mmCIF file of C-alpha atoms in Angstrom:
data_model
loop_
_atom_site.group_PDB
_atom_site.id
_atom_site.type_symbol
_atom_site.label_atom_id
_atom_site.label_comp_id
_atom_site.label_asym_id
_atom_site.label_seq_id
_atom_site.Cartn_x
_atom_site.Cartn_y
_atom_site.Cartn_z
ATOM 1 C CA UNK W 2 33.949 21.715 127.934
ATOM 2 C CA UNK W 3 30.980 20.834 129.447
ATOM 3 C CA UNK W 4 28.492 18.784 127.791
ATOM 4 C CA UNK W 5 26.557 21.748 128.108
ATOM 5 C CA UNK W 6 28.567 24.583 125.967
ATOM 6 C CA UNK W 7 28.909 21.022 123.621
ATOM 7 C CA UNK W 8 25.186 20.954 123.111
ATOM 8 C CA UNK W 9 24.548 24.734 122.206
ATOM 9 C CA UNK W 10 27.836 24.610 119.518
ATOM 10 C CA UNK W 11 25.941 21.454 118.021
ATOM 11 C CA UNK W 12 23.043 23.327 117.768
ATOM 12 C CA UNK W 13 25.274 26.393 116.475
ATOM 13 C CA UNK W 14 26.977 24.671 114.290
ATOM 14 C CA UNK W 15 23.289 22.041 112.801
ATOM 15 C CA UNK W 16 22.298 26.159 112.083
ATOM 16 C CA UNK W 17 25.549 27.054 109.972
ATOM 17 C CA UNK W 18 24.680 23.714 108.599
ATOM 18 C CA UNK W 19 20.799 24.348 107.745
ATOM 19 C CA UNK W 20 21.330 28.316 106.659
ATOM 20 C CA UNK W 21 24.200 26.691 104.052
ATOM 21 C CA UNK W 22 21.453 24.466 102.805
ATOM 22 C CA UNK W 23 18.693 26.500 102.864
ATOM 23 C CA UNK W 24 21.135 29.944 101.093
ATOM 24 C CA UNK W 25 22.075 27.712 98.103
ATOM 25 C CA UNK W 26 19.129 25.853 97.226
ATOM 26 C CA UNK W 27 17.311 29.199 96.990
ATOM 27 C CA UNK W 28 19.950 30.444 95.080
ATOM 28 C CA UNK W 29 19.850 27.937 92.140
ATOM 29 C CA UNK W 30 16.434 29.093 91.609
ATOM 30 C CA UNK W 31 16.671 32.884 91.757
ATOM 31 C CA UNK W 32 19.950 32.107 89.182
ATOM 32 C CA UNK W 33 17.469 29.332 86.712
ATOM 33 C CA UNK W 34 14.239 31.960 86.287
ATOM 34 C CA UNK W 35 15.562 33.472 83.233
ATOM 35 C CA UNK W 36 17.568 32.273 80.634
ATOM 36 C CA UNK W 37 19.906 33.821 78.329
ATOM 37 C CA UNK W 38 20.712 32.657 74.515
ATOM 38 C CA UNK W 39 23.363 34.047 71.625
ATOM 39 C CA UNK W 40 26.738 33.921 74.224
ATOM 40 C CA UNK W 41 29.152 31.792 72.992
ATOM 41 C CA UNK W 42 29.260 30.144 75.536
ATOM 42 C CA UNK W 43 26.474 28.947 78.002
ATOM 43 C CA UNK W 44 28.457 29.882 80.695
ATOM 44 C CA UNK W 45 28.703 32.654 80.670
ATOM 45 C CA UNK W 46 24.620 33.309 80.899
ATOM 46 C CA UNK W 47 24.905 30.942 84.027
ATOM 47 C CA UNK W 48 27.419 33.073 85.523
ATOM 48 C CA UNK W 49 25.543 36.464 84.230
ATOM 49 C CA UNK W 50 23.040 35.544 86.425
ATOM 50 C CA UNK W 51 25.160 34.219 89.543
ATOM 51 C CA UNK W 52 26.534 37.822 89.789
ATOM 52 C CA UNK W 53 22.873 39.676 89.320
ATOM 53 C CA UNK W 54 22.537 37.427 92.306
ATOM 54 C CA UNK W 55 24.965 38.088 94.330
ATOM 55 C CA UNK W 56 25.813 42.139 93.742
ATOM 56 C CA UNK W 57 23.569 43.290 91.196
ATOM 57 C CA UNK W 58 25.079 44.480 88.275
ATOM 58 C CA UNK W 59 28.349 43.149 85.992
ATOM 59 C CA UNK W 60 30.134 43.886 82.995
ATOM 60 C CA UNK W 61 29.922 41.887 79.651
ATOM 61 C CA UNK W 62 32.819 42.887 76.883
ATOM 62 C CA UNK W 63 33.974 41.394 74.134
ATOM 63 C CA UNK W 64 37.225 41.032 74.684
ATOM 64 C CA UNK W 65 39.485 42.463 71.218
ATOM 65 C CA UNK W 66 42.290 40.883 72.322
ATOM 66 C CA UNK W 67 41.570 36.987 72.635
ATOM 67 C CA UNK W 68 37.489 37.232 70.282
ATOM 68 C CA UNK W 69 36.447 35.778 74.022
ATOM 69 C CA UNK W 70 33.278 37.138 74.925
ATOM 70 C CA UNK W 71 33.249 37.444 79.321
ATOM 71 C CA UNK W 72 31.474 38.478 82.050
ATOM 72 C CA UNK W 73 33.429 39.609 85.176
ATOM 73 C CA UNK W 74 33.010 41.685 88.260
ATOM 74 C CA UNK W 75 34.111 45.203 88.136
ATOM 75 C CA UNK W 76 35.533 47.816 90.093
ATOM 76 C CA UNK W 77 33.709 51.773 89.449
ATOM 77 C CA UNK W 78 35.987 54.354 87.626
ATOM 78 C CA UNK W 79 35.514 57.735 87.351
ATOM 79 C CA UNK W 80 32.299 59.740 88.077
ATOM 80 C CA UNK W 81 28.768 59.494 87.691
ATOM 81 C CA UNK W 82 26.736 60.203 85.055
ATOM 82 C CA UNK W 83 23.836 62.754 85.874
ATOM 83 C CA UNK W 84 21.680 59.834 87.232
ATOM 84 C CA UNK W 85 24.731 58.364 89.507
ATOM 85 C CA UNK W 86 25.296 55.814 87.112
ATOM 86 C CA UNK W 87 28.924 54.281 86.070
ATOM 87 C CA UNK W 88 30.029 55.236 83.149
ATOM 88 C CA UNK W 89 33.906 53.961 83.380
ATOM 89 C CA UNK W 90 35.461 50.866 84.841
ATOM 90 C CA UNK W 91 37.755 48.390 85.850
ATOM 91 C CA UNK W 92 36.472 44.406 84.820
ATOM 92 C CA UNK W 93 38.446 42.530 86.817
ATOM 93 C CA UNK W 94 38.741 37.938 86.417
ATOM 94 C CA UNK W 95 39.527 35.815 89.584
ATOM 95 C CA UNK W 96 42.776 35.382 88.023
ATOM 96 C CA UNK W 97 43.935 38.985 88.231
ATOM 97 C CA UNK W 98 42.847 39.696 84.309
ATOM 98 C CA UNK W 99 41.766 43.900 84.547
ATOM 99 C CA UNK W 100 41.031 45.863 81.695
ATOM 100 C CA UNK W 101 39.511 49.096 81.985
ATOM 101 C CA UNK W 102 36.842 49.469 80.006
ATOM 102 C CA UNK W 103 33.908 52.553 79.508
ATOM 103 C CA UNK W 104 29.853 52.636 78.398
ATOM 104 C CA UNK W 105 31.519 52.996 75.027
ATOM 105 C CA UNK W 106 32.994 49.285 75.196
ATOM 106 C CA UNK W 107 31.113 46.831 77.161
ATOM 107 C CA UNK W 108 27.681 47.091 78.930
ATOM 108 C CA UNK W 109 27.024 47.023 82.562
ATOM 109 C CA UNK W 110 23.838 44.904 83.169
ATOM 110 C CA UNK W 111 21.412 45.474 85.839
ATOM 111 C CA UNK W 112 19.909 42.855 87.783
ATOM 112 C CA UNK W 113 16.247 45.054 88.644
ATOM 113 C CA UNK W 114 15.421 49.049 88.851
ATOM 114 C CA UNK W 115 16.562 49.827 92.242
ATOM 115 C CA UNK W 116 20.046 48.056 90.633
ATOM 116 C CA UNK W 117 20.237 45.363 93.886
ATOM 117 C CA UNK W 118 21.678 41.724 94.109
ATOM 118 C CA UNK W 119 18.535 39.362 95.327
ATOM 119 C CA UNK W 120 20.784 37.767 98.164
ATOM 120 C CA UNK W 121 19.735 40.326 101.119
ATOM 121 C CA UNK W 122 16.593 40.140 101.131
ATOM 122 C CA UNK W 123 17.239 35.901 100.909
ATOM 123 C CA UNK W 124 19.911 36.598 103.471
ATOM 124 C CA UNK W 125 17.001 37.923 105.705
ATOM 125 C CA UNK W 126 14.455 35.369 104.811
ATOM 126 C CA UNK W 127 16.880 31.828 105.587
ATOM 127 C CA UNK W 128 17.267 33.215 108.869
ATOM 128 C CA UNK W 129 13.577 33.579 109.354
ATOM 129 C CA UNK W 130 12.698 30.132 108.570
ATOM 130 C CA UNK W 131 15.944 28.772 110.375
ATOM 131 C CA UNK W 132 14.528 30.327 113.256
ATOM 132 C CA UNK W 133 11.062 29.123 112.905
ATOM 133 C CA UNK W 134 12.607 25.033 111.246
ATOM 134 C CA UNK W 135 14.666 25.306 114.974
ATOM 135 C CA UNK W 136 11.366 26.634 117.205
ATOM 136 C CA UNK W 137 9.541 23.152 115.470
ATOM 137 C CA UNK W 138 12.619 21.039 116.517
ATOM 138 C CA UNK W 139 12.932 22.182 119.811
ATOM 139 C CA UNK W 140 8.672 22.150 120.327
ATOM 140 C CA UNK W 141 8.595 18.684 119.211
ATOM 141 C CA UNK W 142 11.092 17.391 121.632
ATOM 142 C CA UNK W 143 9.360 20.072 124.552
ATOM 143 C CA UNK W 144 6.149 17.055 123.136
ATOM 144 C CA UNK W 145 9.238 13.952 123.702
ATOM 145 C CA UNK W 146 9.621 15.211 127.678
ATOM 146 C CA UNK W 147 6.573 16.592 128.933
ATOM 147 C CA UNK W 148 8.181 16.584 132.451
ATOM 148 C CA UNK W 149 10.259 18.465 134.967
ATOM 149 C CA UNK W 150 11.503 15.975 137.459
ATOM 150 C CA UNK W 151 12.810 16.266 141.014
ATOM 151 C CA UNK W 152 14.881 14.220 143.335
ATOM 152 C CA UNK W 153 18.026 13.229 144.545
ATOM 153 C CA UNK W 154 21.071 13.446 142.199
ATOM 154 C CA UNK W 155 21.053 9.514 141.981
ATOM 155 C CA UNK W 156 17.128 9.611 140.555
ATOM 156 C CA UNK W 157 17.761 12.664 138.725
ATOM 157 C CA UNK W 158 20.923 10.521 137.053
ATOM 158 C CA UNK W 159 18.257 7.781 136.257
ATOM 159 C CA UNK W 160 15.661 9.433 135.119
ATOM 160 C CA UNK W 161 18.554 11.657 132.582
ATOM 161 C CA UNK W 162 19.725 8.501 130.585
ATOM 162 C CA UNK W 163 15.454 7.357 130.384
ATOM 163 C CA UNK W 164 14.804 10.240 127.966
ATOM 164 C CA UNK W 165 18.130 10.273 126.433
ATOM 165 C CA UNK W 166 16.435 7.793 125.218
ATOM 166 C CA UNK W 167 13.613 8.541 125.039
ATOM 167 C CA UNK W 168 14.165 11.149 122.400
ATOM 168 C CA UNK W 169 16.343 8.248 120.599
ATOM 169 C CA UNK W 170 13.015 6.770 120.094
ATOM 170 C CA UNK W 171 14.362 3.954 122.359
ATOM 171 C CA UNK W 172 12.152 1.878 125.131
ATOM 172 C CA UNK W 173 12.897 2.451 127.466
ATOM 173 C CA UNK W 174 12.262 -0.299 130.793
ATOM 174 C CA UNK W 175 13.894 0.163 134.439
ATOM 175 C CA UNK W 176 13.722 -2.155 137.406
ATOM 176 C CA UNK W 177 13.872 0.405 139.678
ATOM 177 C CA UNK W 178 14.585 0.225 143.888
ATOM 178 C CA UNK W 179 11.624 1.170 146.516
ATOM 179 C CA UNK W 180 14.317 3.456 147.523
ATOM 180 C CA UNK W 181 14.574 4.815 144.201
ATOM 181 C CA UNK W 182 10.844 5.494 144.387
ATOM 182 C CA UNK W 183 10.232 7.315 147.750
ATOM 183 C CA UNK W 184 8.266 10.419 147.969
ATOM 184 C CA UNK W 185 11.693 12.898 147.334
ATOM 185 C CA UNK W 186 10.942 12.382 144.021
ATOM 186 C CA UNK W 187 8.314 14.658 142.255
ATOM 187 C CA UNK W 188 7.688 15.188 138.556
ATOM 188 C CA UNK W 189 5.409 18.563 136.971
ATOM 189 C CA UNK W 190 3.584 18.855 133.570
ATOM 190 C CA UNK W 191 5.584 21.084 131.292
ATOM 191 C CA UNK W 192 2.458 21.688 129.572
ATOM 192 C CA UNK W 193 3.500 22.773 126.121
ATOM 193 C CA UNK W 194 1.763 22.544 123.130
ATOM 194 C CA UNK W 195 2.284 21.402 120.093
ATOM 195 C CA UNK W 196 2.501 24.831 117.952
ATOM 196 C CA UNK W 197 3.965 22.831 114.657
ATOM 197 C CA UNK W 198 0.579 23.518 112.149
ATOM 198 C CA UNK W 199 1.205 27.093 113.168
ATOM 199 C CA UNK W 200 5.026 27.403 113.004
ATOM 200 C CA UNK W 201 4.257 25.178 109.699
ATOM 201 C CA UNK W 202 2.633 27.897 108.881
ATOM 202 C CA UNK W 203 4.105 30.798 109.009
ATOM 203 C CA UNK W 204 7.496 29.101 107.310
ATOM 204 C CA UNK W 205 5.178 29.184 104.522
ATOM 205 C CA UNK W 206 4.168 32.527 104.250
ATOM 206 C CA UNK W 207 8.108 33.911 104.801
ATOM 207 C CA UNK W 208 9.198 31.000 101.559
ATOM 208 C CA UNK W 209 5.775 32.862 99.780
ATOM 209 C CA UNK W 210 7.341 36.454 101.115
ATOM 210 C CA UNK W 211 10.474 35.780 98.724
ATOM 211 C CA UNK W 212 8.803 33.787 96.252
ATOM 212 C CA UNK W 213 6.365 36.891 95.405
ATOM 213 C CA UNK W 214 9.910 39.178 95.999
ATOM 214 C CA UNK W 215 11.410 36.905 93.208
ATOM 215 C CA UNK W 216 8.005 37.069 90.923
ATOM 216 C CA UNK W 217 7.063 32.628 90.985
ATOM 217 C CA UNK W 218 3.962 31.190 92.243
ATOM 218 C CA UNK W 219 3.588 31.131 95.951
ATOM 219 C CA UNK W 220 3.934 28.542 98.122
ATOM 220 C CA UNK W 221 -0.106 26.592 99.475
ATOM 221 C CA UNK W 222 -0.093 28.967 102.256
ATOM 222 C CA UNK W 223 -0.903 30.925 99.784
ATOM 223 C CA UNK W 224 -4.166 29.861 97.536
ATOM 224 C CA UNK W 225 -6.231 32.012 95.751
ATOM 225 C CA UNK W 226 -9.384 29.783 97.054
ATOM 226 C CA UNK W 227 -8.505 31.101 100.422
ATOM 227 C CA UNK W 228 -8.238 34.891 99.584
ATOM 228 C CA UNK W 229 -10.895 37.691 98.225
ATOM 229 C CA UNK W 230 -10.761 38.111 94.996
ATOM 230 C CA UNK W 231 -9.051 41.396 95.510
ATOM 231 C CA UNK W 232 -6.376 40.223 97.196
ATOM 232 C CA UNK W 233 -5.556 37.434 95.291
ATOM 233 C CA UNK W 234 -5.211 39.799 92.264
ATOM 234 C CA UNK W 235 -3.148 41.885 94.462
ATOM 235 C CA UNK W 236 -0.836 39.584 95.371
ATOM 236 C CA UNK W 237 -0.552 38.885 91.328
ATOM 237 C CA UNK W 238 0.391 42.338 90.972
ATOM 238 C CA UNK W 239 2.931 42.736 93.251
ATOM 239 C CA UNK W 240 4.460 39.646 92.237
ATOM 240 C CA UNK W 241 4.474 41.171 88.353
ATOM 241 C CA UNK W 242 5.952 44.331 89.984
ATOM 242 C CA UNK W 243 8.845 42.726 91.046
ATOM 243 C CA UNK W 244 9.014 39.842 87.853
ATOM 244 C CA UNK W 245 9.001 42.725 85.717
ATOM 245 C CA UNK W 246 11.870 45.012 87.282
ATOM 246 C CA UNK W 247 14.315 42.185 87.578
ATOM 247 C CA UNK W 248 13.050 40.817 83.304
ATOM 248 C CA UNK W 249 12.946 44.246 81.763
ATOM 249 C CA UNK W 250 16.818 45.419 82.808
ATOM 250 C CA UNK W 251 17.748 41.770 81.205
ATOM 251 C CA UNK W 252 16.063 43.126 78.472
ATOM 252 C CA UNK W 253 17.579 46.321 77.528
ATOM 253 C CA UNK W 254 21.096 45.078 78.891
ATOM 254 C CA UNK W 255 20.474 42.557 75.279
ATOM 255 C CA UNK W 256 18.871 45.223 73.725
ATOM 256 C CA UNK W 257 22.574 47.416 74.602
ATOM 257 C CA UNK W 258 24.837 43.896 73.562
ATOM 258 C CA UNK W 259 22.799 42.959 69.704
ATOM 259 C CA UNK W 260 23.895 47.408 69.330
ATOM 260 C CA UNK W 261 26.955 47.160 70.508
ATOM 261 C CA UNK W 262 28.424 44.279 68.935
ATOM 262 C CA UNK W 263 25.626 42.726 66.517
ATOM 263 C CA UNK W 264 25.137 39.295 68.000
ATOM 264 C CA UNK W 265 21.418 38.465 68.946
ATOM 265 C CA UNK W 266 21.630 38.164 72.758
ATOM 266 C CA UNK W 267 17.910 37.239 74.255
ATOM 267 C CA UNK W 268 16.710 36.225 76.889
ATOM 268 C CA UNK W 269 13.679 34.812 78.274
ATOM 269 C CA UNK W 270 11.629 32.863 81.078
ATOM 270 C CA UNK W 271 12.884 29.414 81.992
ATOM 271 C CA UNK W 272 10.973 26.878 80.173
ATOM 272 C CA UNK W 273 9.593 25.502 83.096
ATOM 273 C CA UNK W 274 7.967 28.094 84.327
ATOM 274 C CA UNK W 275 6.785 30.483 81.262
ATOM 275 C CA UNK W 276 3.838 27.404 81.093
ATOM 276 C CA UNK W 277 3.147 28.834 84.835
ATOM 277 C CA UNK W 278 3.421 32.357 83.438
ATOM 278 C CA UNK W 279 1.398 32.420 80.885
ATOM 279 C CA UNK W 280 -2.063 31.134 82.999
ATOM 280 C CA UNK W 281 -1.811 34.351 85.372
ATOM 281 C CA UNK W 282 -1.758 36.947 82.859
ATOM 282 C CA UNK W 283 -0.079 39.030 80.432
ATOM 283 C CA UNK W 284 2.822 40.531 83.074
ATOM 284 C CA UNK W 285 3.595 43.580 81.538
ATOM 285 C CA UNK W 286 3.434 45.073 77.708
ATOM 286 C CA UNK W 287 6.603 43.801 76.062
ATOM 287 C CA UNK W 288 7.065 44.781 72.251
ATOM 288 C CA UNK W 289 9.756 41.557 71.665
ATOM 289 C CA UNK W 290 6.478 39.301 71.892
ATOM 290 C CA UNK W 291 8.778 37.242 73.864
ATOM 291 C CA UNK W 292 6.412 36.378 76.659
#
């Protein structure tokens, strides 16, 4: 394998590693926005959010055989109702467990009013974040090596080793003979300019888009003091709509679960986010008074 191919493979692995890290980080954020209460185990709350994040929906039920509350993925069975919503399904466990259920003995929970998972949009944003991050690295490395050298093979090998040391931030001193510094050697300035600030702002802008999609406060590039009043208000409205879409569907699921099983299940904003939400104003009309 050539060194160029090895370098390309290394860069590809680094991109995959960074993408995996960012996906994990954003999954943690997205699945920590809401906290459920009233279940037998906190695991139910966590699993609901994981399944809604990845699949867009999940089924909750109390197993009549052992009395245990369960939340599982499902496979649709039978026809849809007039609104295109499933009414029958088979829940499936990772250990081979399965059970046929319907809307009379279990509750189908949706992630949002579009009945879509959060993950695809997160993947799209993360792909752009990785691309920008790699662009910053390329730009910084280009500044560290602002010249293209022209010379014979022996000279180029010398300067190749020199710039390898420079890339590793090592001091470089070479004692060259007169023969190696003759007129056959040339250096060309690449004219690379630092773009770190612009790329960092672009990175922040993509993060802001994702935070807005999740209904959370945007990062510093979207601070209100940098926006006109109407634009700032519009940004808050978008955040409220995205958040309300998720919050309302979870509240609806709580109502159905409590009516079906006589439980006292509820969902609320993570206490770490509650103060921020309240400071930003009321999100939407909610008769439950939990926000």
